[in-house]
């Protein structure tokens, strides 16, 4: 069934060029940054509003503020047209001498605009130089009787290359007129009432074009409503999708498969209760008539790989193929070796496919995948490329899933029919947030570490206790253990940071020369960096001095100390990830957070949080409290839903939307199907509409 957009929305989805004043050139610029349609322009919200007419006394107006003042013109000091010498106009305002300055303006134009001895109203940005106010290139110059030509309020938009606020304001003004009057209210009336929200149309109008203080004051409420609409559409989509996927079949069994039982027998450890629980949940999906779409969350080192192996083997047992996709070459090799090792007793064909494989070998692997000779392929993004054909793909496992976008996820599961999907992530996402953000997925959680692990001991030390740290490192190295030393490498201070990192490396190299320290950071050639990490992995080197390039998933069990220098500059989630590089064996491990004496309260709080807890979910909740859902998701998601109206600052709004969506999908309160269509269509969720009647 082809879904057509409700006709009432046609005006909003017509091309921007249908607006007066938008020609192909502007439309092209707009389409790059904002979108092609009128609705996209309407969803480009202003970040602030200038109140031009509400100006303080001149004496109290700070530099860079916008003022609107009546100025008595006294004198013209002409510059020379087309030179750098400005044209100055001197006047008096509130008994203070003021200069109005123009570069490259025609003298005759300025003379007519500012007749000597007359009064002129000027609006623009003021700057104070040596105690004298100046306005350069005012935004408005009008005669006192024309003061109404200056708008009371002016919206300011996030700027897009080559598009001025003026153009945006004008186009949006026309766009607002395209919102149909007969657009129905789709939100259940009790929600609208309770929150004192206005209609969709009014909300957009008040935000883009406030006409009074009253309307201006409502703009936050209006933004909240629009934000809710967007979140609601998203949540309804997820909810419909999930419900539709579930086909209940109570005869499902949740026993482990034969092959995996064989594997467990040969392990020299028991699975944790959490691992067993996750296996049950996964087996239930696989034995059921559903397509599994599950996210497995578990802290670093919690043993997710084995759980994935179980799912993979169950599928292989049914004569289907499995794919395991990971974000880096290094990780794919690591998984390949690990899985080969634990599966060596059973007869399973495993292949490795990365961008690094030689062409001849690659062709062979591609062929083996296609004819079904390989049971399991482990690889990077290479697995998605168009030349990969599976004979009979049954399951896809994606590790470190947050490094992939939704499109990549979809692309690989489309390489088979009804492919089961298992996503894995080591960054614990607070339960509340994952329920809302991944509402279409089921979630399994490993929340305990293998029993043989000792919790990592975390200490925070000021940089001046450097010598103690060096001694501790020395002791560990003498015992044959390995050490990570991490320094920040931030985009903003990249050059300085690289220098600091190299200096640290030099110093450690002098002290611990016989342990052959190696360097790895994001600004090095990839090959050099990989050499360093490989040397550390193979114990050729015992010290890895690195930026956060080692953050993702590296498993080097005999590394027992991680020093994080300038720990106050890292985020909570990142620190926790880094800490997870150690504590991966039965050896006691340490995480030393070195901080600068200028650490601020927020920094202190972060270090305290880590010191007090090894629990990734606890750390994630704290991170969420500190940064809000937008930031938490923003830094981890590469291709997840991007919201246009919701800044995701307010988690309560997200919960509200989730709750309403679930209620709407289960039909209480019922909202008219026609209205649901409109809501979903406005936010480009048309694809879900066909599910409405199926649920
Ligand atoms: P992660 O969840 O970070 O991906 P891995 O799957 O890489 O963790 O497991 C880390 C290490 O712990 C591996 O060497 C694995 O064999 C081992 N491991 C997994 N489960 C257990 C367990 N129940 N008891 C002891 N060690 C385990
Ligand atoms: Mg892992």
PDB file of C-alpha atoms in Angstrom, residues 72-283:
ATOM      1  CA  UNK A  72      20.241  65.196  16.771  1.00  0.00           C
ATOM      2  CA  UNK A  73      22.617  65.487  13.803  1.00  0.00           C
ATOM      3  CA  UNK A  74      25.334  68.151  14.092  1.00  0.00           C
ATOM      4  CA  UNK A  75      28.048  67.542  11.599  1.00  0.00           C
ATOM      5  CA  UNK A  76      29.246  65.349   8.711  1.00  0.00           C
ATOM      6  CA  UNK A  77      32.894  64.343   8.368  1.00  0.00           C
ATOM      7  CA  UNK A  78      32.943  62.791   4.893  1.00  0.00           C
ATOM      8  CA  UNK A  79      35.328  59.982   4.168  1.00  0.00           C
ATOM      9  CA  UNK A  80      36.223  59.068   0.656  1.00  0.00           C
ATOM     10  CA  UNK A  81      34.002  56.674  -1.168  1.00  0.00           C
ATOM     11  CA  UNK A  82      35.877  53.471  -1.972  1.00  0.00           C
ATOM     12  CA  UNK A  83      38.671  54.011   0.515  1.00  0.00           C
ATOM     13  CA  UNK A  84      39.131  52.627   3.985  1.00  0.00           C
ATOM     14  CA  UNK A  85      38.556  56.044   5.520  1.00  0.00           C
ATOM     15  CA  UNK A  86      35.122  56.061   7.113  1.00  0.00           C
ATOM     16  CA  UNK A  87      32.395  58.631   6.789  1.00  0.00           C
ATOM     17  CA  UNK A  88      31.508  59.971  10.229  1.00  0.00           C
ATOM     18  CA  UNK A  89      28.355  61.688  11.300  1.00  0.00           C
ATOM     19  CA  UNK A  90      28.427  63.484  14.634  1.00  0.00           C
ATOM     20  CA  UNK A  91      25.335  63.957  16.703  1.00  0.00           C
ATOM     21  CA  UNK A  92      24.025  64.263  20.219  1.00  0.00           C
ATOM     22  CA  UNK A  93      21.797  61.865  22.104  1.00  0.00           C
ATOM     23  CA  UNK A  94      20.743  62.321  25.719  1.00  0.00           C
ATOM     24  CA  UNK A  95      23.396  65.033  26.054  1.00  0.00           C
ATOM     25  CA  UNK A  96      26.152  62.642  24.952  1.00  0.00           C
ATOM     26  CA  UNK A  97      28.105  63.056  21.740  1.00  0.00           C
ATOM     27  CA  UNK A  98      27.673  60.052  19.479  1.00  0.00           C
ATOM     28  CA  UNK A  99      29.278  59.041  16.174  1.00  0.00           C
ATOM     29  CA  UNK A 100      27.575  57.177  13.374  1.00  0.00           C
ATOM     30  CA  UNK A 101      30.100  55.544  11.101  1.00  0.00           C
ATOM     31  CA  UNK A 102      29.933  54.251   7.544  1.00  0.00           C
ATOM     32  CA  UNK A 103      32.470  52.578   5.327  1.00  0.00           C
ATOM     33  CA  UNK A 104      32.055  52.667   1.578  1.00  0.00           C
ATOM     34  CA  UNK A 105      28.738  54.470   1.468  1.00  0.00           C
ATOM     35  CA  UNK A 106      27.810  57.111  -1.068  1.00  0.00           C
ATOM     36  CA  UNK A 107      28.174  60.582   0.395  1.00  0.00           C
ATOM     37  CA  UNK A 108      25.001  61.913  -1.220  1.00  0.00           C
ATOM     38  CA  UNK A 109      22.946  59.068   0.225  1.00  0.00           C
ATOM     39  CA  UNK A 110      24.250  59.762   3.726  1.00  0.00           C
ATOM     40  CA  UNK A 111      23.703  63.501   3.378  1.00  0.00           C
ATOM     41  CA  UNK A 112      20.069  62.967   2.493  1.00  0.00           C
ATOM     42  CA  UNK A 113      19.515  60.428   5.276  1.00  0.00           C
ATOM     43  CA  UNK A 114      21.074  62.595   7.985  1.00  0.00           C
ATOM     44  CA  UNK A 115      20.210  66.268   7.344  1.00  0.00           C
ATOM     45  CA  UNK A 116      22.168  68.582   9.637  1.00  0.00           C
ATOM     46  CA  UNK A 117      20.171  69.954  12.594  1.00  0.00           C
ATOM     47  CA  UNK A 118      17.436  67.364  12.098  1.00  0.00           C
ATOM     48  CA  UNK A 119      16.570  64.494  14.395  1.00  0.00           C
ATOM     49  CA  UNK A 120      16.944  60.918  13.157  1.00  0.00           C
ATOM     50  CA  UNK A 121      16.080  57.612  14.777  1.00  0.00           C
ATOM     51  CA  UNK A 122      18.907  55.162  14.507  1.00  0.00           C
ATOM     52  CA  UNK A 123      18.919  51.522  15.557  1.00  0.00           C
ATOM     53  CA  UNK A 124      22.028  49.388  15.679  1.00  0.00           C
ATOM     54  CA  UNK A 125      24.869  48.020  17.739  1.00  0.00           C
ATOM     55  CA  UNK A 126      26.621  50.448  20.021  1.00  0.00           C
ATOM     56  CA  UNK A 127      30.314  50.383  20.924  1.00  0.00           C
ATOM     57  CA  UNK A 128      32.202  52.623  23.303  1.00  0.00           C
ATOM     58  CA  UNK A 129      35.629  53.931  22.288  1.00  0.00           C
ATOM     59  CA  UNK A 130      37.557  56.080  24.744  1.00  0.00           C
ATOM     60  CA  UNK A 131      34.361  56.979  26.525  1.00  0.00           C
ATOM     61  CA  UNK A 132      32.541  57.871  23.298  1.00  0.00           C
ATOM     62  CA  UNK A 133      29.645  55.888  21.851  1.00  0.00           C
ATOM     63  CA  UNK A 134      29.685  54.844  18.204  1.00  0.00           C
ATOM     64  CA  UNK A 135      27.237  53.080  15.950  1.00  0.00           C
ATOM     65  CA  UNK A 136      28.665  51.568  12.795  1.00  0.00           C
ATOM     66  CA  UNK A 137      26.319  50.815   9.901  1.00  0.00           C
ATOM     67  CA  UNK A 138      23.009  51.078  11.786  1.00  0.00           C
ATOM     68  CA  UNK A 139      20.331  48.517  10.930  1.00  0.00           C
ATOM     69  CA  UNK A 140      17.600  51.161  10.713  1.00  0.00           C
ATOM     70  CA  UNK A 141      17.659  54.882   9.993  1.00  0.00           C
ATOM     71  CA  UNK A 142      14.213  56.504  10.046  1.00  0.00           C
ATOM     72  CA  UNK A 143      12.591  59.869  10.599  1.00  0.00           C
ATOM     73  CA  UNK A 144      10.987  60.250  14.057  1.00  0.00           C
ATOM     74  CA  UNK A 145       7.498  60.105  12.559  1.00  0.00           C
ATOM     75  CA  UNK A 146       8.321  56.763  10.916  1.00  0.00           C
ATOM     76  CA  UNK A 147       9.404  54.978  14.086  1.00  0.00           C
ATOM     77  CA  UNK A 148       6.818  52.273  13.435  1.00  0.00           C
ATOM     78  CA  UNK A 149       8.929  51.068  10.537  1.00  0.00           C
ATOM     79  CA  UNK A 150      11.308  49.609  13.103  1.00  0.00           C
ATOM     80  CA  UNK A 151       9.968  46.259  14.223  1.00  0.00           C
ATOM     81  CA  UNK A 152       9.413  45.800  17.938  1.00  0.00           C
ATOM     82  CA  UNK A 153      10.859  42.342  17.958  1.00  0.00           C
ATOM     83  CA  UNK A 154      13.274  40.721  15.606  1.00  0.00           C
ATOM     84  CA  UNK A 155      14.021  37.045  15.575  1.00  0.00           C
ATOM     85  CA  UNK A 156      17.630  35.935  15.197  1.00  0.00           C
ATOM     86  CA  UNK A 157      18.281  32.625  13.480  1.00  0.00           C
ATOM     87  CA  UNK A 158      21.168  30.223  13.626  1.00  0.00           C
ATOM     88  CA  UNK A 159      22.990  31.568  10.622  1.00  0.00           C
ATOM     89  CA  UNK A 160      23.466  29.598   7.526  1.00  0.00           C
ATOM     90  CA  UNK A 161      26.195  30.407   5.067  1.00  0.00           C
ATOM     91  CA  UNK A 162      25.288  33.343   2.913  1.00  0.00           C
ATOM     92  CA  UNK A 163      21.774  33.709   4.238  1.00  0.00           C
ATOM     93  CA  UNK A 164      21.099  36.802   6.263  1.00  0.00           C
ATOM     94  CA  UNK A 165      18.595  37.059   9.065  1.00  0.00           C
ATOM     95  CA  UNK A 166      16.720  39.481   6.907  1.00  0.00           C
ATOM     96  CA  UNK A 167      16.151  36.926   4.173  1.00  0.00           C
ATOM     97  CA  UNK A 168      15.194  34.242   6.671  1.00  0.00           C
ATOM     98  CA  UNK A 169      12.749  36.514   8.454  1.00  0.00           C
ATOM     99  CA  UNK A 170      11.110  37.539   5.232  1.00  0.00           C
ATOM    100  CA  UNK A 171      10.807  34.007   3.898  1.00  0.00           C
ATOM    101  CA  UNK A 172       9.510  32.659   7.178  1.00  0.00           C
ATOM    102  CA  UNK A 173       6.957  35.440   7.274  1.00  0.00           C
ATOM    103  CA  UNK A 174       5.538  34.137   4.002  1.00  0.00           C
ATOM    104  CA  UNK A 175       5.911  30.537   5.132  1.00  0.00           C
ATOM    105  CA  UNK A 176       3.772  31.159   8.201  1.00  0.00           C
ATOM    106  CA  UNK A 177       0.895  32.139   5.937  1.00  0.00           C
ATOM    107  CA  UNK A 178       1.032  28.714   4.329  1.00  0.00           C
ATOM    108  CA  UNK A 179      -0.012  26.895   7.487  1.00  0.00           C
ATOM    109  CA  UNK A 180      -3.597  25.860   6.762  1.00  0.00           C
ATOM    110  CA  UNK A 181      -6.246  27.374   9.009  1.00  0.00           C
ATOM    111  CA  UNK A 182      -8.135  24.118   9.081  1.00  0.00           C
ATOM    112  CA  UNK A 183      -5.258  22.115  10.494  1.00  0.00           C
ATOM    113  CA  UNK A 184      -6.863  20.018  13.240  1.00  0.00           C
ATOM    114  CA  UNK A 185      -5.499  19.674  16.773  1.00  0.00           C
ATOM    115  CA  UNK A 186      -3.972  16.200  16.903  1.00  0.00           C
ATOM    116  CA  UNK A 187      -2.947  16.190  20.532  1.00  0.00           C
ATOM    117  CA  UNK A 188      -5.459  14.759  22.998  1.00  0.00           C
ATOM    118  CA  UNK A 189      -7.288  17.718  24.492  1.00  0.00           C
ATOM    119  CA  UNK A 190      -6.410  16.896  28.093  1.00  0.00           C
ATOM    120  CA  UNK A 191      -2.702  17.159  27.304  1.00  0.00           C
ATOM    121  CA  UNK A 192      -3.128  20.517  25.605  1.00  0.00           C
ATOM    122  CA  UNK A 193      -5.197  21.817  28.494  1.00  0.00           C
ATOM    123  CA  UNK A 194      -2.955  20.539  31.227  1.00  0.00           C
ATOM    124  CA  UNK A 195       0.133  22.111  29.727  1.00  0.00           C
ATOM    125  CA  UNK A 196      -1.609  25.305  28.648  1.00  0.00           C
ATOM    126  CA  UNK A 197      -0.295  24.824  25.160  1.00  0.00           C
ATOM    127  CA  UNK A 198      -1.392  26.699  22.062  1.00  0.00           C
ATOM    128  CA  UNK A 199      -2.139  25.195  18.681  1.00  0.00           C
ATOM    129  CA  UNK A 200       0.627  24.076  16.329  1.00  0.00           C
ATOM    130  CA  UNK A 201       0.037  27.063  14.092  1.00  0.00           C
ATOM    131  CA  UNK A 202      -0.090  29.626  16.877  1.00  0.00           C
ATOM    132  CA  UNK A 203       2.995  28.147  18.447  1.00  0.00           C
ATOM    133  CA  UNK A 204       4.999  28.558  15.265  1.00  0.00           C
ATOM    134  CA  UNK A 205       3.647  32.074  14.801  1.00  0.00           C
ATOM    135  CA  UNK A 206       4.540  33.277  18.272  1.00  0.00           C
ATOM    136  CA  UNK A 207       8.026  31.826  18.032  1.00  0.00           C
ATOM    137  CA  UNK A 208       8.832  33.216  14.596  1.00  0.00           C
ATOM    138  CA  UNK A 209       6.999  36.451  14.729  1.00  0.00           C
ATOM    139  CA  UNK A 210       6.030  37.701  18.177  1.00  0.00           C
ATOM    140  CA  UNK A 211       3.919  40.827  17.931  1.00  0.00           C
ATOM    141  CA  UNK A 212       3.741  41.763  21.607  1.00  0.00           C
ATOM    142  CA  UNK A 213       5.428  41.148  24.942  1.00  0.00           C
ATOM    143  CA  UNK A 214       2.604  38.718  25.656  1.00  0.00           C
ATOM    144  CA  UNK A 215       3.399  36.639  22.584  1.00  0.00           C
ATOM    145  CA  UNK A 216       7.103  36.854  23.240  1.00  0.00           C
ATOM    146  CA  UNK A 217       6.670  35.578  26.778  1.00  0.00           C
ATOM    147  CA  UNK A 218       4.794  32.580  25.443  1.00  0.00           C
ATOM    148  CA  UNK A 219       7.580  31.482  23.144  1.00  0.00           C
ATOM    149  CA  UNK A 220       9.059  28.951  25.580  1.00  0.00           C
ATOM    150  CA  UNK A 221       5.671  27.302  26.012  1.00  0.00           C
ATOM    151  CA  UNK A 222       5.264  27.289  22.265  1.00  0.00           C
ATOM    152  CA  UNK A 223       8.654  25.674  21.789  1.00  0.00           C
ATOM    153  CA  UNK A 224       7.710  23.062  24.345  1.00  0.00           C
ATOM    154  CA  UNK A 225       4.592  22.178  22.444  1.00  0.00           C
ATOM    155  CA  UNK A 226       6.392  21.801  19.154  1.00  0.00           C
ATOM    156  CA  UNK A 227       9.124  19.828  20.819  1.00  0.00           C
ATOM    157  CA  UNK A 228       6.479  17.549  22.287  1.00  0.00           C
ATOM    158  CA  UNK A 229       4.858  17.079  18.884  1.00  0.00           C
ATOM    159  CA  UNK A 230       8.170  16.002  17.433  1.00  0.00           C
ATOM    160  CA  UNK A 231       9.028  13.633  20.266  1.00  0.00           C
ATOM    161  CA  UNK A 232       5.521  12.220  20.221  1.00  0.00           C
ATOM    162  CA  UNK A 233       5.646  11.497  16.488  1.00  0.00           C
ATOM    163  CA  UNK A 234       8.965   9.779  17.015  1.00  0.00           C
ATOM    164  CA  UNK A 235       7.735   7.725  19.957  1.00  0.00           C
ATOM    165  CA  UNK A 236       4.525   6.713  18.204  1.00  0.00           C
ATOM    166  CA  UNK A 237       6.623   5.500  15.300  1.00  0.00           C
ATOM    167  CA  UNK A 238       8.871   3.437  17.562  1.00  0.00           C
ATOM    168  CA  UNK A 239       5.951   2.078  19.498  1.00  0.00           C
ATOM    169  CA  UNK A 240       4.001   1.036  16.396  1.00  0.00           C
ATOM    170  CA  UNK A 241       7.066  -0.561  14.947  1.00  0.00           C
ATOM    171  CA  UNK A 242       7.826  -2.590  18.021  1.00  0.00           C
ATOM    172  CA  UNK A 243       4.251  -3.759  18.496  1.00  0.00           C
ATOM    173  CA  UNK A 244       3.999  -4.783  14.908  1.00  0.00           C
ATOM    174  CA  UNK A 245       7.143  -6.891  15.087  1.00  0.00           C
ATOM    175  CA  UNK A 246       5.931  -8.969  18.007  1.00  0.00           C
ATOM    176  CA  UNK A 247       4.075 -12.128  17.201  1.00  0.00           C
ATOM    177  CA  UNK A 248       3.339 -13.984  20.353  1.00  0.00           C
ATOM    178  CA  UNK A 249       4.085 -17.664  20.300  1.00  0.00           C
ATOM    179  CA  UNK A 250       4.082 -19.141  23.719  1.00  0.00           C
ATOM    180  CA  UNK A 251       5.662 -22.424  22.728  1.00  0.00           C
ATOM    181  CA  UNK A 252       9.043 -20.789  22.411  1.00  0.00           C
ATOM    182  CA  UNK A 253      11.883 -22.510  24.187  1.00  0.00           C
ATOM    183  CA  UNK A 254      14.730 -20.677  25.741  1.00  0.00           C
ATOM    184  CA  UNK A 255      17.352 -23.351  25.974  1.00  0.00           C
ATOM    185  CA  UNK A 256      20.837 -22.875  24.685  1.00  0.00           C
ATOM    186  CA  UNK A 257      21.603 -24.542  21.405  1.00  0.00           C
ATOM    187  CA  UNK A 258      23.695 -27.703  21.058  1.00  0.00           C
ATOM    188  CA  UNK A 259      26.765 -25.970  19.706  1.00  0.00           C
ATOM    189  CA  UNK A 260      26.851 -23.363  22.421  1.00  0.00           C
ATOM    190  CA  UNK A 261      26.434 -26.016  25.123  1.00  0.00           C
ATOM    191  CA  UNK A 262      29.537 -27.593  23.672  1.00  0.00           C
ATOM    192  CA  UNK A 263      31.389 -24.298  24.008  1.00  0.00           C
ATOM    193  CA  UNK A 264      30.310 -23.688  27.596  1.00  0.00           C
ATOM    194  CA  UNK A 265      31.610 -27.095  28.576  1.00  0.00           C
ATOM    195  CA  UNK A 266      35.091 -26.081  27.518  1.00  0.00           C
ATOM    196  CA  UNK A 267      35.226 -22.710  29.244  1.00  0.00           C
ATOM    197  CA  UNK A 268      37.246 -22.546  32.416  1.00  0.00           C
ATOM    198  CA  UNK A 269      34.691 -20.244  34.012  1.00  0.00           C
ATOM    199  CA  UNK A 270      30.953 -20.115  34.604  1.00  0.00           C
ATOM    200  CA  UNK A 271      28.719 -17.636  32.902  1.00  0.00           C
ATOM    201  CA  UNK A 272      27.439 -14.919  35.187  1.00  0.00           C
ATOM    202  CA  UNK A 273      23.767 -14.811  36.124  1.00  0.00           C
ATOM    203  CA  UNK A 274      23.370 -11.721  34.001  1.00  0.00           C
ATOM    204  CA  UNK A 275      24.892 -13.417  31.003  1.00  0.00           C
ATOM    205  CA  UNK A 276      22.531 -16.365  31.466  1.00  0.00           C
ATOM    206  CA  UNK A 277      19.545 -14.059  31.767  1.00  0.00           C
ATOM    207  CA  UNK A 278      20.499 -12.300  28.519  1.00  0.00           C
ATOM    208  CA  UNK A 279      20.955 -15.660  26.803  1.00  0.00           C
ATOM    209  CA  UNK A 280      17.449 -16.615  27.840  1.00  0.00           C
ATOM    210  CA  UNK A 281      16.009 -13.414  26.430  1.00  0.00           C
ATOM    211  CA  UNK A 282      17.872 -13.845  23.171  1.00  0.00           C
ATOM    212  CA  UNK A 283      16.995 -17.516  22.824  1.00  0.00           C
TER     213      UNK A 283
END
